[in-house]
Every structure is written in C-alpha cells, then in structure tokens.
Amino acid sequence: MNIDNIYIQDISQICDNKLNINILRGDVLDPVVSGNKWFKLQFYVRDAIAAGKTTLATFGGPYSNHIIATAKYGAAMGLNTVGFIRGEKPTTLSPTLHDALQNGMTLHFISREDFEQTEKISADNQDSNWAWIPEGGYGVTGAEGAKTMLTIKDTSSYDTIICAVGTGTMMAGLIKAAAPHQKIIGLSVLKNNISIDAEIKALLTKEEANKSFEINHDYHFGGYAKHTPALIDFMNDCYTQMELPLDFVYTAKLMYGVRDLASKGKFEPSSKILVIHSGGLQGNRSFKKGTLRF
Ligand SMILES: *Cc1c(COP(=O)(O)O)cnc(C)c1O
C-alpha cells in the first residue's frame, strides 16, 4: 500500500477530447486494498491503535472491498481482524474471502436476516479489545479519511469532481475537502437510494452541507452489482483504449455516466473535470474467466 503510486491520468478521449477529463487513479494504491477503502479505514485504524485495541471487527458481503481491505490493512498494522459476513458459509469461498482468510481474518457467517441488524451483531460480540468499524466504513471517521484523497495530488485546478456513491462516505469526504470553486457530483450505484442525500449530510457540518454538490441516480444499471452486456463491453473498451481498468460495481458505472453526461452537455466546455477511480478491481474476480480483457 503506497499512496505515492497514485497518479492522475488524462482520459479526455472518453468524450472525443471535447472536454478536459482526468482521473485520479486510486486503484493503483495496492492490487488488493485498491482505492477508497484504505482511505476510509485509515483513521479508524489509527484510533483503534491509540485506544490500545488489538482487533478490528467489521461487516460485509462475500465480495466486499471493505472486508478484504480491513483484513490486509489490519494485518499490515499488526492487528487481528474479524469479519462478519453476510449469508451462510458457501462450499467454496469467494476469492475475496479466501484472501481475507489468507490475511488472517477470522470469518463468521451470518444469515441474511440477522445481517440486517449489525448493531445486534456487535452487541452480541462485545470484547473490550475490539474496535468496531461500521459496514463500508460509513461514519465521520471514514469521511475524514476519504477527505485526504484530494490532497495526495494537487487537485486545486479542477472545478468538477465526480465519484461513485455507495454508502456516501467517500463523497462526504470529498465535499469536506472541496474548495469553494469546486463542485462534487456523486453517481449512485444503488437503485432508488433516496435516503443517500440525508446519509451524506449526516456526515457533514452545517457549513459543509452548504457546499456545492449533487447526486445523480441515473446510472445504477438495475441496482447494486447488477450489470449488462453493454457495461461489460464498455469496461473492455476503456481498458483497450485507455489502459483504464474499471470494476463493474462502482467505477464502470461511474465512467459510463461521466461519458453519457458529457455527451448530453452536462459540463461547461471550459470545465476541468476530475473523476475519482476508487478501486474495487478485486471484485471483478466474480466474473467467469474471459469476460474481461484484463
Ligand atoms: C466502496 C466503494 C465505493 C463507494 O464508497 P462509499 O464511501 O461507500 O460511497 C466506490 N468505489 C469503490 C471501488 C468502492 O469499493
């Protein structure tokens, strides 16, 4: 995990060079802990160590970027990790869970029903040595971590910053980091996630909530982790034409949306746009071999 690996790539060709579009390649942070999950975790981990905790405990699905990031980051910091995983234990573990185990994480499988109540899971598993991290790293601590994504490189010249939105924690962090001339646009990857606006605002101060931002709900492709042949083709094209690998859950929908919005005249010709590559590439391992060109 080396933030010096992160760089900014010009991808203006995605809109036939009619606009100035760059992408912050957060995915190259680490092949496994790629992108925003490390940023969101960093202050949870710092606080856990400062409080003398020995173990990080958290929640996630079988392909969760957050689970594998917690496992690998925790191991790197000398902490034990415990993952409460949504659904019954499968006969074959997903590559994500396999990697989590390899990094020393203890896995507990929780029925989908019981998983609905993560507070109950943490209440039933109290241990004074454990630091609990909310699912997806959602919380002010996670947002403060994501805020630092905009300071790895000089991002002051951009007026429009666009990211994918799951829990909204990263977007809240980008809003916190935004300068007065910058607008943050989030593309939601969940269907009809109308509560997301309130969930993001809950992580912001009053002043921050008055900054310029908007959430777009048009590019979920049917819902979380749903995909279409057109989206897969788009991912392969982005890789072939720009050496830009995308994940199907978040960043492919984000880039597809950016290109579509650009073609519809959403952005001023003079604008300088920065797209956030938030990583997540390990999740592509749920595809059959050969589906993707990368
Ligand atoms: C988790 C994740 C997101 C969404 O981040 P939130 O802070 O939950 O909104 C976006 N992109 C990738 C690759 C992710 O893994």
PDB file of C-alpha atoms and ligand atoms in Angstrom:
ATOM      1  CA  MET A   1       0.000   0.000   0.000  1.00  0.00           C
ATOM      2  CA  ASN A   2       1.828   3.053  -1.231  1.00  0.00           C
ATOM      3  CA  ILE A   3      -0.031   6.278  -1.868  1.00  0.00           C
ATOM      4  CA  ASP A   4       2.917   7.511  -3.944  1.00  0.00           C
ATOM      5  CA  ASN A   5       1.748   5.067  -6.632  1.00  0.00           C
ATOM      6  CA  ILE A   6      -1.417   7.117  -7.166  1.00  0.00           C
ATOM      7  CA  TYR A   7      -1.355   9.365 -10.229  1.00  0.00           C
ATOM      8  CA  ILE A   8      -3.635  11.471 -12.425  1.00  0.00           C
ATOM      9  CA  GLN A   9      -4.348  10.237 -15.952  1.00  0.00           C
ATOM     10  CA  ASP A  10      -5.781  12.275 -18.832  1.00  0.00           C
ATOM     11  CA  ILE A  11      -8.833  10.480 -20.193  1.00  0.00           C
ATOM     12  CA  SER A  12     -10.279  13.293 -22.326  1.00  0.00           C
ATOM     13  CA  GLN A  13     -10.551  10.859 -25.224  1.00  0.00           C
ATOM     14  CA  ILE A  14     -13.594   9.354 -23.485  1.00  0.00           C
ATOM     15  CA  CYS A  15     -15.502  12.403 -24.782  1.00  0.00           C
ATOM     16  CA  ASP A  16     -13.554  12.763 -28.062  1.00  0.00           C
ATOM     17  CA  ASN A  17     -11.350  15.405 -26.413  1.00  0.00           C
ATOM     18  CA  LYS A  18     -14.255  17.868 -26.310  1.00  0.00           C
ATOM     19  CA  LEU A  19     -13.738  18.291 -22.571  1.00  0.00           C
ATOM     20  CA  ASN A  20     -10.811  18.173 -20.190  1.00  0.00           C
ATOM     21  CA  ILE A  21     -11.353  15.000 -18.152  1.00  0.00           C
ATOM     22  CA  ASN A  22      -8.747  13.449 -15.852  1.00  0.00           C
ATOM     23  CA  ILE A  23      -8.957  10.532 -13.464  1.00  0.00           C
ATOM     24  CA  LEU A  24      -7.297  10.096 -10.069  1.00  0.00           C
ATOM     25  CA  ARG A  25      -6.009   6.523 -10.191  1.00  0.00           C
ATOM     26  CA  GLY A  26      -6.723   5.454  -6.618  1.00  0.00           C
ATOM     27  CA  ASP A  27      -6.888   1.866  -7.842  1.00  0.00           C
ATOM     28  CA  VAL A  28      -3.105   1.594  -8.101  1.00  0.00           C
ATOM     29  CA  LEU A  29      -2.641   2.063  -4.335  1.00  0.00           C
ATOM     30  CA  ASP A  30      -2.497  -1.710  -3.927  1.00  0.00           C
ATOM     31  CA  PRO A  31      -3.737  -4.624  -6.048  1.00  0.00           C
ATOM     32  CA  VAL A  32      -6.000  -5.820  -3.217  1.00  0.00           C
ATOM     33  CA  VAL A  33      -6.635  -2.820  -0.961  1.00  0.00           C
ATOM     34  CA  SER A  34      -7.273  -0.724  -4.033  1.00  0.00           C
ATOM     35  CA  GLY A  35      -8.836   2.694  -3.853  1.00  0.00           C
ATOM     36  CA  ASN A  36     -11.073   4.344  -1.354  1.00  0.00           C
ATOM     37  CA  LYS A  37     -11.391   1.613   1.283  1.00  0.00           C
ATOM     38  CA  TRP A  38      -7.871   2.228   2.581  1.00  0.00           C
ATOM     39  CA  PHE A  39      -8.570   5.959   2.808  1.00  0.00           C
ATOM     40  CA  LYS A  40     -11.813   5.399   4.681  1.00  0.00           C
ATOM     41  CA  LEU A  41     -10.145   2.951   7.091  1.00  0.00           C
ATOM     42  CA  GLN A  42      -7.053   4.938   7.955  1.00  0.00           C
ATOM     43  CA  PHE A  43      -8.424   6.929  10.911  1.00  0.00           C
ATOM     44  CA  TYR A  44     -10.477   4.011  12.265  1.00  0.00           C
ATOM     45  CA  VAL A  45      -7.209   2.074  12.384  1.00  0.00           C
ATOM     46  CA  ARG A  46      -5.282   4.985  13.908  1.00  0.00           C
ATOM     47  CA  ASP A  47      -7.958   5.438  16.609  1.00  0.00           C
ATOM     48  CA  ALA A  48      -8.068   1.682  17.341  1.00  0.00           C
ATOM     49  CA  ILE A  49      -4.312   1.588  17.894  1.00  0.00           C
ATOM     50  CA  ALA A  50      -4.404   4.758  20.019  1.00  0.00           C
ATOM     51  CA  ALA A  51      -7.122   3.173  22.194  1.00  0.00           C
ATOM     52  CA  GLY A  52      -4.978   0.059  22.670  1.00  0.00           C
ATOM     53  CA  LYS A  53      -7.317  -2.267  20.769  1.00  0.00           C
ATOM     54  CA  THR A  54      -5.871  -5.481  19.354  1.00  0.00           C
ATOM     55  CA  THR A  55      -8.591  -6.354  16.871  1.00  0.00           C
ATOM     56  CA  LEU A  56     -10.638  -4.732  14.104  1.00  0.00           C
ATOM     57  CA  ALA A  57     -14.168  -6.112  13.683  1.00  0.00           C
ATOM     58  CA  THR A  58     -16.448  -5.263  10.784  1.00  0.00           C
ATOM     59  CA  PHE A  59     -19.156  -6.425   8.365  1.00  0.00           C
ATOM     60  CA  GLY A  60     -19.529  -7.082   4.661  1.00  0.00           C
ATOM     61  CA  GLY A  61     -20.702  -9.277   1.806  1.00  0.00           C
ATOM     62  CA  PRO A  62     -18.705 -12.155   0.268  1.00  0.00           C
ATOM     63  CA  TYR A  63     -17.162  -9.894  -2.420  1.00  0.00           C
ATOM     64  CA  SER A  64     -16.764  -6.849  -0.196  1.00  0.00           C
ATOM     65  CA  ASN A  65     -13.877  -4.488  -0.951  1.00  0.00           C
ATOM     66  CA  HIS A  66     -14.217  -3.267   2.632  1.00  0.00           C
ATOM     67  CA  ILE A  67     -13.714  -6.764   4.105  1.00  0.00           C
ATOM     68  CA  ILE A  68     -10.538  -7.520   2.168  1.00  0.00           C
ATOM     69  CA  ALA A  69      -9.193  -4.020   2.795  1.00  0.00           C
ATOM     70  CA  THR A  70      -9.778  -4.395   6.550  1.00  0.00           C
ATOM     71  CA  ALA A  71      -8.105  -7.819   6.550  1.00  0.00           C
ATOM     72  CA  LYS A  72      -4.999  -6.710   4.686  1.00  0.00           C
ATOM     73  CA  TYR A  73      -4.627  -3.269   6.269  1.00  0.00           C
ATOM     74  CA  GLY A  74      -5.211  -4.685   9.749  1.00  0.00           C
ATOM     75  CA  ALA A  75      -2.588  -7.387   9.173  1.00  0.00           C
ATOM     76  CA  ALA A  76      -0.107  -4.780   7.917  1.00  0.00           C
ATOM     77  CA  MET A  77      -0.643  -2.781  11.129  1.00  0.00           C
ATOM     78  CA  GLY A  78      -0.245  -5.800  13.410  1.00  0.00           C
ATOM     79  CA  LEU A  79      -3.928  -6.001  14.336  1.00  0.00           C
ATOM     80  CA  ASN A  80      -6.177  -9.054  14.363  1.00  0.00           C
ATOM     81  CA  THR A  81      -9.270  -8.817  12.194  1.00  0.00           C
ATOM     82  CA  VAL A  82     -12.729 -10.335  12.438  1.00  0.00           C
ATOM     83  CA  GLY A  83     -15.234 -10.221   9.579  1.00  0.00           C
ATOM     84  CA  PHE A  84     -18.959 -10.837   9.966  1.00  0.00           C
ATOM     85  CA  ILE A  85     -20.023 -11.976   6.512  1.00  0.00           C
ATOM     86  CA  ARG A  86     -23.500 -11.728   5.011  1.00  0.00           C
ATOM     87  CA  GLY A  87     -25.054 -15.115   4.168  1.00  0.00           C
ATOM     88  CA  GLU A  88     -24.443 -18.761   5.021  1.00  0.00           C
ATOM     89  CA  LYS A  89     -20.970 -20.200   4.613  1.00  0.00           C
ATOM     90  CA  PRO A  90     -20.619 -21.292   0.958  1.00  0.00           C
ATOM     91  CA  THR A  91     -18.987 -24.599  -0.025  1.00  0.00           C
ATOM     92  CA  THR A  92     -16.361 -22.669  -1.970  1.00  0.00           C
ATOM     93  CA  LEU A  93     -15.208 -19.357  -0.600  1.00  0.00           C
ATOM     94  CA  SER A  94     -15.191 -16.331  -2.908  1.00  0.00           C
ATOM     95  CA  PRO A  95     -11.693 -15.135  -3.898  1.00  0.00           C
ATOM     96  CA  THR A  96     -12.294 -12.121  -1.637  1.00  0.00           C
ATOM     97  CA  LEU A  97     -12.985 -14.245   1.447  1.00  0.00           C
ATOM     98  CA  HIS A  98     -10.149 -16.582   0.544  1.00  0.00           C
ATOM     99  CA  ASP A  99      -7.780 -13.580   0.524  1.00  0.00           C
ATOM    100  CA  ALA A 100      -9.279 -12.285   3.772  1.00  0.00           C
ATOM    101  CA  LEU A 101      -8.530 -15.645   5.431  1.00  0.00           C
ATOM    102  CA  GLN A 102      -5.020 -15.633   3.987  1.00  0.00           C
ATOM    103  CA  ASN A 103      -4.524 -12.256   5.647  1.00  0.00           C
ATOM    104  CA  GLY A 104      -5.504 -13.762   8.980  1.00  0.00           C
ATOM    105  CA  MET A 105      -9.102 -12.583   9.234  1.00  0.00           C
ATOM    106  CA  THR A 106     -11.476 -14.704  11.329  1.00  0.00           C
ATOM    107  CA  LEU A 107     -14.747 -15.111   9.419  1.00  0.00           C
ATOM    108  CA  HIS A 108     -18.202 -15.501  10.943  1.00  0.00           C
ATOM    109  CA  PHE A 109     -21.078 -16.193   8.583  1.00  0.00           C
ATOM    110  CA  ILE A 110     -24.383 -14.524   9.452  1.00  0.00           C
ATOM    111  CA  SER A 111     -27.753 -15.296   7.840  1.00  0.00           C
ATOM    112  CA  ARG A 112     -29.048 -12.558   5.564  1.00  0.00           C
ATOM    113  CA  GLU A 113     -31.885 -11.979   8.016  1.00  0.00           C
ATOM    114  CA  ASP A 114     -29.637 -11.472  11.058  1.00  0.00           C
ATOM    115  CA  PHE A 115     -27.218  -9.406   8.993  1.00  0.00           C
ATOM    116  CA  GLU A 116     -29.907  -6.720   8.690  1.00  0.00           C
ATOM    117  CA  GLN A 117     -29.134  -5.765  12.297  1.00  0.00           C
ATOM    118  CA  THR A 118     -25.447  -5.063  12.514  1.00  0.00           C
ATOM    119  CA  GLU A 119     -25.904  -3.320  15.902  1.00  0.00           C
ATOM    120  CA  LYS A 120     -27.175  -6.566  17.363  1.00  0.00           C
ATOM    121  CA  ILE A 121     -24.162  -8.432  15.966  1.00  0.00           C
ATOM    122  CA  SER A 122     -21.777  -6.024  17.659  1.00  0.00           C
ATOM    123  CA  ALA A 123     -23.813  -6.045  20.900  1.00  0.00           C
ATOM    124  CA  ASP A 124     -23.728  -9.865  20.976  1.00  0.00           C
ATOM    125  CA  ASN A 125     -19.980  -9.945  20.375  1.00  0.00           C
ATOM    126  CA  GLN A 126     -18.681  -7.354  22.809  1.00  0.00           C
ATOM    127  CA  ASP A 127     -14.979  -7.582  23.543  1.00  0.00           C
ATOM    128  CA  SER A 128     -13.025  -4.729  25.108  1.00  0.00           C
ATOM    129  CA  ASN A 129     -10.076  -5.445  22.818  1.00  0.00           C
ATOM    130  CA  TRP A 130     -12.126  -4.995  19.684  1.00  0.00           C
ATOM    131  CA  ALA A 131     -12.637  -1.817  17.653  1.00  0.00           C
ATOM    132  CA  TRP A 132     -15.825  -1.987  15.569  1.00  0.00           C
ATOM    133  CA  ILE A 133     -15.866  -0.412  12.135  1.00  0.00           C
ATOM    134  CA  PRO A 134     -19.279   0.197  10.504  1.00  0.00           C
ATOM    135  CA  GLU A 135     -20.095  -1.611   7.251  1.00  0.00           C
ATOM    136  CA  GLY A 136     -18.389   0.113   4.328  1.00  0.00           C
ATOM    137  CA  GLY A 137     -16.518   2.385   6.754  1.00  0.00           C
ATOM    138  CA  TYR A 138     -19.574   4.673   6.929  1.00  0.00           C
ATOM    139  CA  GLY A 139     -19.128   7.428   9.508  1.00  0.00           C
ATOM    140  CA  VAL A 140     -17.446  10.772  10.091  1.00  0.00           C
ATOM    141  CA  THR A 141     -14.145   8.963  10.774  1.00  0.00           C
ATOM    142  CA  GLY A 142     -14.408   7.281   7.372  1.00  0.00           C
ATOM    143  CA  ALA A 143     -15.292  10.551   5.653  1.00  0.00           C
ATOM    144  CA  GLU A 144     -12.340  12.323   7.295  1.00  0.00           C
ATOM    145  CA  GLY A 145     -10.121   9.594   5.860  1.00  0.00           C
ATOM    146  CA  ALA A 146     -11.642   9.941   2.387  1.00  0.00           C
ATOM    147  CA  LYS A 147     -11.072  13.689   2.583  1.00  0.00           C
ATOM    148  CA  THR A 148      -7.347  13.061   2.227  1.00  0.00           C
ATOM    149  CA  MET A 149      -7.889  11.556  -1.266  1.00  0.00           C
ATOM    150  CA  LEU A 150      -7.927  15.095  -2.669  1.00  0.00           C
ATOM    151  CA  THR A 151      -4.618  16.083  -1.104  1.00  0.00           C
ATOM    152  CA  ILE A 152      -2.382  13.255  -2.386  1.00  0.00           C
ATOM    153  CA  LYS A 153      -2.009  15.215  -5.620  1.00  0.00           C
ATOM    154  CA  ASP A 154      -2.614  18.876  -6.423  1.00  0.00           C
ATOM    155  CA  THR A 155      -6.304  18.852  -7.357  1.00  0.00           C
ATOM    156  CA  SER A 156      -6.912  22.594  -6.947  1.00  0.00           C
ATOM    157  CA  SER A 157      -7.271  23.320 -10.681  1.00  0.00           C
ATOM    158  CA  TYR A 158     -10.360  21.098 -11.086  1.00  0.00           C
ATOM    159  CA  ASP A 159     -13.801  22.669 -10.842  1.00  0.00           C
ATOM    160  CA  THR A 160     -15.801  19.440 -11.069  1.00  0.00           C
ATOM    161  CA  ILE A 161     -15.012  16.274  -9.124  1.00  0.00           C
ATOM    162  CA  ILE A 162     -17.055  13.142  -9.787  1.00  0.00           C
ATOM    163  CA  CYS A 163     -17.197   9.906  -7.795  1.00  0.00           C
ATOM    164  CA  ALA A 164     -19.255   6.740  -7.374  1.00  0.00           C
ATOM    165  CA  VAL A 165     -21.559   6.574  -4.344  1.00  0.00           C
ATOM    166  CA  GLY A 166     -22.329   3.512  -2.219  1.00  0.00           C
ATOM    167  CA  THR A 167     -22.687   4.469   1.447  1.00  0.00           C
ATOM    168  CA  GLY A 168     -21.762   8.070   0.518  1.00  0.00           C
ATOM    169  CA  THR A 169     -18.827   8.165   2.940  1.00  0.00           C
ATOM    170  CA  MET A 170     -16.263   8.925   0.232  1.00  0.00           C
ATOM    171  CA  MET A 171     -18.470  11.606  -1.313  1.00  0.00           C
ATOM    172  CA  ALA A 172     -18.897  13.228   2.115  1.00  0.00           C
ATOM    173  CA  GLY A 173     -15.101  13.277   2.443  1.00  0.00           C
ATOM    174  CA  LEU A 174     -14.678  14.875  -0.983  1.00  0.00           C
ATOM    175  CA  ILE A 175     -17.268  17.521  -0.062  1.00  0.00           C
ATOM    176  CA  LYS A 176     -15.304  18.233   3.125  1.00  0.00           C
ATOM    177  CA  ALA A 177     -12.127  18.630   1.056  1.00  0.00           C
ATOM    178  CA  ALA A 178     -13.664  20.710  -1.743  1.00  0.00           C
ATOM    179  CA  ALA A 179     -12.543  24.302  -2.298  1.00  0.00           C
ATOM    180  CA  PRO A 180     -15.213  26.987  -2.910  1.00  0.00           C
ATOM    181  CA  HIS A 181     -14.784  26.808  -6.718  1.00  0.00           C
ATOM    182  CA  GLN A 182     -15.254  23.018  -6.784  1.00  0.00           C
ATOM    183  CA  LYS A 183     -18.472  21.058  -7.229  1.00  0.00           C
ATOM    184  CA  ILE A 184     -18.737  17.399  -6.194  1.00  0.00           C
ATOM    185  CA  ILE A 185     -21.011  15.143  -8.257  1.00  0.00           C
ATOM    186  CA  GLY A 186     -21.806  11.634  -6.989  1.00  0.00           C
ATOM    187  CA  LEU A 187     -23.252   8.851  -9.150  1.00  0.00           C
ATOM    188  CA  SER A 188     -25.254   6.424  -7.020  1.00  0.00           C
ATOM    189  CA  VAL A 189     -24.745   2.734  -7.836  1.00  0.00           C
ATOM    190  CA  LEU A 190     -27.817   1.720  -5.838  1.00  0.00           C
ATOM    191  CA  LYS A 191     -31.332   1.833  -7.242  1.00  0.00           C
ATOM    192  CA  ASN A 192     -33.766   4.380  -5.759  1.00  0.00           C
ATOM    193  CA  ASN A 193     -31.425   5.143  -2.894  1.00  0.00           C
ATOM    194  CA  ILE A 194     -33.312   8.278  -1.924  1.00  0.00           C
ATOM    195  CA  SER A 195     -32.041   8.296   1.665  1.00  0.00           C
ATOM    196  CA  ILE A 196     -28.449   8.755   0.465  1.00  0.00           C
ATOM    197  CA  ASP A 197     -28.700  12.543   0.474  1.00  0.00           C
ATOM    198  CA  ALA A 198     -29.561  12.538   4.213  1.00  0.00           C
ATOM    199  CA  GLU A 199     -26.903   9.892   4.921  1.00  0.00           C
ATOM    200  CA  ILE A 200     -24.235  12.075   3.331  1.00  0.00           C
ATOM    201  CA  LYS A 201     -25.453  15.220   5.089  1.00  0.00           C
ATOM    202  CA  ALA A 202     -25.307  13.359   8.415  1.00  0.00           C
ATOM    203  CA  LEU A 203     -21.521  13.212   7.957  1.00  0.00           C
ATOM    204  CA  LEU A 204     -21.165  16.935   7.207  1.00  0.00           C
ATOM    205  CA  THR A 205     -21.129  20.065   9.314  1.00  0.00           C
ATOM    206  CA  LYS A 206     -23.709  22.756   8.518  1.00  0.00           C
ATOM    207  CA  GLU A 207     -21.152  24.746   6.514  1.00  0.00           C
ATOM    208  CA  GLU A 208     -20.005  21.685   4.603  1.00  0.00           C
ATOM    209  CA  ALA A 209     -23.608  20.778   3.791  1.00  0.00           C
ATOM    210  CA  ASN A 210     -23.948  24.174   2.103  1.00  0.00           C
ATOM    211  CA  LYS A 211     -21.118  23.448  -0.338  1.00  0.00           C
ATOM    212  CA  SER A 212     -21.817  22.655  -3.962  1.00  0.00           C
ATOM    213  CA  PHE A 213     -22.716  19.000  -4.569  1.00  0.00           C
ATOM    214  CA  GLU A 214     -25.317  16.837  -6.260  1.00  0.00           C
ATOM    215  CA  ILE A 215     -26.205  13.156  -6.512  1.00  0.00           C
ATOM    216  CA  ASN A 216     -27.244  11.538  -9.771  1.00  0.00           C
ATOM    217  CA  HIS A 217     -29.429   8.389  -9.698  1.00  0.00           C
ATOM    218  CA  ASP A 218     -29.460   7.503 -13.422  1.00  0.00           C
ATOM    219  CA  TYR A 219     -26.548   5.066 -13.741  1.00  0.00           C
ATOM    220  CA  HIS A 220     -27.215   2.152 -11.372  1.00  0.00           C
ATOM    221  CA  PHE A 221     -27.771  -0.334 -14.252  1.00  0.00           C
ATOM    222  CA  GLY A 222     -30.593  -2.076 -12.419  1.00  0.00           C
ATOM    223  CA  GLY A 223     -29.145  -1.910  -8.921  1.00  0.00           C
ATOM    224  CA  TYR A 224     -26.176  -2.753  -6.749  1.00  0.00           C
ATOM    225  CA  ALA A 225     -23.762  -5.165  -8.500  1.00  0.00           C
ATOM    226  CA  LYS A 226     -26.212  -5.603 -11.398  1.00  0.00           C
ATOM    227  CA  HIS A 227     -24.668  -5.324 -14.850  1.00  0.00           C
ATOM    228  CA  THR A 228     -25.484  -5.516 -18.541  1.00  0.00           C
ATOM    229  CA  PRO A 229     -23.543  -6.715 -21.619  1.00  0.00           C
ATOM    230  CA  ALA A 230     -23.217  -3.035 -22.620  1.00  0.00           C
ATOM    231  CA  LEU A 231     -21.467  -2.264 -19.330  1.00  0.00           C
ATOM    232  CA  ILE A 232     -19.030  -5.175 -19.810  1.00  0.00           C
ATOM    233  CA  ASP A 233     -18.282  -4.021 -23.381  1.00  0.00           C
ATOM    234  CA  PHE A 234     -17.692  -0.515 -22.071  1.00  0.00           C
ATOM    235  CA  MET A 235     -15.239  -1.841 -19.461  1.00  0.00           C
ATOM    236  CA  ASN A 236     -13.310  -3.756 -22.113  1.00  0.00           C
ATOM    237  CA  ASP A 237     -13.238  -0.679 -24.372  1.00  0.00           C
ATOM    238  CA  CYS A 238     -11.929   1.560 -21.593  1.00  0.00           C
ATOM    239  CA  TYR A 239      -9.159  -0.905 -20.948  1.00  0.00           C
ATOM    240  CA  THR A 240      -8.210  -1.349 -24.607  1.00  0.00           C
ATOM    241  CA  GLN A 241      -8.366   2.337 -25.489  1.00  0.00           C
ATOM    242  CA  MET A 242      -7.005   3.986 -22.351  1.00  0.00           C
ATOM    243  CA  GLU A 243      -5.442   1.210 -20.281  1.00  0.00           C
ATOM    244  CA  LEU A 244      -8.094   2.034 -17.729  1.00  0.00           C
ATOM    245  CA  PRO A 245      -9.282  -0.988 -15.730  1.00  0.00           C
ATOM    246  CA  LEU A 246     -12.656  -0.480 -14.041  1.00  0.00           C
ATOM    247  CA  ASP A 247     -14.702  -2.529 -11.565  1.00  0.00           C
ATOM    248  CA  PHE A 248     -18.264  -3.447 -12.526  1.00  0.00           C
ATOM    249  CA  VAL A 249     -19.911  -2.431  -9.224  1.00  0.00           C
ATOM    250  CA  TYR A 250     -18.745   1.180  -8.940  1.00  0.00           C
ATOM    251  CA  THR A 251     -16.221   2.697 -11.316  1.00  0.00           C
ATOM    252  CA  ALA A 252     -17.562   1.269 -14.606  1.00  0.00           C
ATOM    253  CA  LYS A 253     -20.985   2.781 -13.868  1.00  0.00           C
ATOM    254  CA  LEU A 254     -19.257   5.995 -12.840  1.00  0.00           C
ATOM    255  CA  MET A 255     -17.248   6.285 -16.075  1.00  0.00           C
ATOM    256  CA  TYR A 256     -20.220   5.279 -18.208  1.00  0.00           C
ATOM    257  CA  GLY A 257     -22.239   8.007 -16.508  1.00  0.00           C
ATOM    258  CA  VAL A 258     -19.496  10.593 -16.963  1.00  0.00           C
ATOM    259  CA  ARG A 259     -19.272   9.852 -20.685  1.00  0.00           C
ATOM    260  CA  ASP A 260     -23.057   9.927 -21.072  1.00  0.00           C
ATOM    261  CA  LEU A 261     -23.457  13.179 -19.112  1.00  0.00           C
ATOM    262  CA  ALA A 262     -20.647  14.735 -21.164  1.00  0.00           C
ATOM    263  CA  SER A 263     -22.370  13.759 -24.416  1.00  0.00           C
ATOM    264  CA  LYS A 264     -25.587  15.338 -23.140  1.00  0.00           C
ATOM    265  CA  GLY A 265     -23.916  18.697 -22.498  1.00  0.00           C
ATOM    266  CA  LYS A 266     -23.893  18.472 -18.685  1.00  0.00           C
ATOM    267  CA  PHE A 267     -20.467  20.112 -18.394  1.00  0.00           C
ATOM    268  CA  GLU A 268     -19.189  23.542 -19.485  1.00  0.00           C
ATOM    269  CA  PRO A 269     -16.663  23.238 -22.349  1.00  0.00           C
ATOM    270  CA  SER A 270     -14.139  25.136 -20.215  1.00  0.00           C
ATOM    271  CA  SER A 271     -14.536  22.918 -17.147  1.00  0.00           C
ATOM    272  CA  LYS A 272     -11.737  20.815 -15.707  1.00  0.00           C
ATOM    273  CA  ILE A 273     -13.148  17.522 -14.535  1.00  0.00           C
ATOM    274  CA  LEU A 274     -11.546  15.058 -12.138  1.00  0.00           C
ATOM    275  CA  VAL A 275     -13.069  11.586 -11.887  1.00  0.00           C
ATOM    276  CA  ILE A 276     -12.137   9.526  -8.814  1.00  0.00           C
ATOM    277  CA  HIS A 277     -11.059   5.944  -9.515  1.00  0.00           C
ATOM    278  CA  SER A 278     -11.991   4.434  -6.174  1.00  0.00           C
ATOM    279  CA  GLY A 279     -10.546   0.991  -6.961  1.00  0.00           C
ATOM    280  CA  GLY A 280     -12.508  -2.174  -6.257  1.00  0.00           C
ATOM    281  CA  LEU A 281     -10.885  -4.175  -9.061  1.00  0.00           C
ATOM    282  CA  GLN A 282     -10.625  -7.322  -6.931  1.00  0.00           C
ATOM    283  CA  GLY A 283     -14.424  -7.633  -7.157  1.00  0.00           C
ATOM    284  CA  ASN A 284     -14.119  -8.405 -10.876  1.00  0.00           C
ATOM    285  CA  ARG A 285     -12.974 -11.873  -9.836  1.00  0.00           C
ATOM    286  CA  SER A 286     -16.636 -12.828  -9.532  1.00  0.00           C
ATOM    287  CA  PHE A 287     -16.768 -12.896 -13.362  1.00  0.00           C
ATOM    288  CA  LYS A 288     -16.142 -16.009 -15.434  1.00  0.00           C
ATOM    289  CA  LYS A 289     -12.631 -16.055 -16.851  1.00  0.00           C
ATOM    290  CA  GLY A 290     -12.518 -14.391 -20.272  1.00  0.00           C
ATOM    291  CA  THR A 291     -15.418 -11.989 -19.642  1.00  0.00           C
ATOM    292  CA  LEU A 292     -12.974  -9.117 -19.222  1.00  0.00           C
ATOM    293  CA  ARG A 293      -9.862  -8.383 -21.256  1.00  0.00           C
ATOM    294  CA  PHE A 294      -7.942  -7.542 -18.100  1.00  0.00           C
TER     295      PHE A 294
HETATM  296  C1  LIG B   1     -16.972   1.173  -1.515  1.00  0.00           C
HETATM  297  C2  LIG B   1     -16.659   1.714  -2.855  1.00  0.00           C
HETATM  298  C3  LIG B   1     -17.246   2.900  -3.340  1.00  0.00           C
HETATM  299  C4  LIG B   1     -18.293   3.648  -2.590  1.00  0.00           C
HETATM  300  O1  LIG B   1     -17.789   4.311  -1.486  1.00  0.00           O
HETATM  301  P1  LIG B   1     -18.792   4.867  -0.389  1.00  0.00           P
HETATM  302  O2  LIG B   1     -17.924   5.626   0.514  1.00  0.00           O
HETATM  303  O3  LIG B   1     -19.405   3.660   0.285  1.00  0.00           O
HETATM  304  O4  LIG B   1     -19.831   5.659  -1.063  1.00  0.00           O
HETATM  305  C5  LIG B   1     -16.879   3.358  -4.580  1.00  0.00           C
HETATM  306  N1  LIG B   1     -15.983   2.696  -5.327  1.00  0.00           N
HETATM  307  C6  LIG B   1     -15.407   1.559  -4.911  1.00  0.00           C
HETATM  308  C7  LIG B   1     -14.475   0.872  -5.809  1.00  0.00           C
HETATM  309  C8  LIG B   1     -15.727   1.024  -3.662  1.00  0.00           C
HETATM  310  O5  LIG B   1     -15.157  -0.132  -3.264  1.00  0.00           O
END
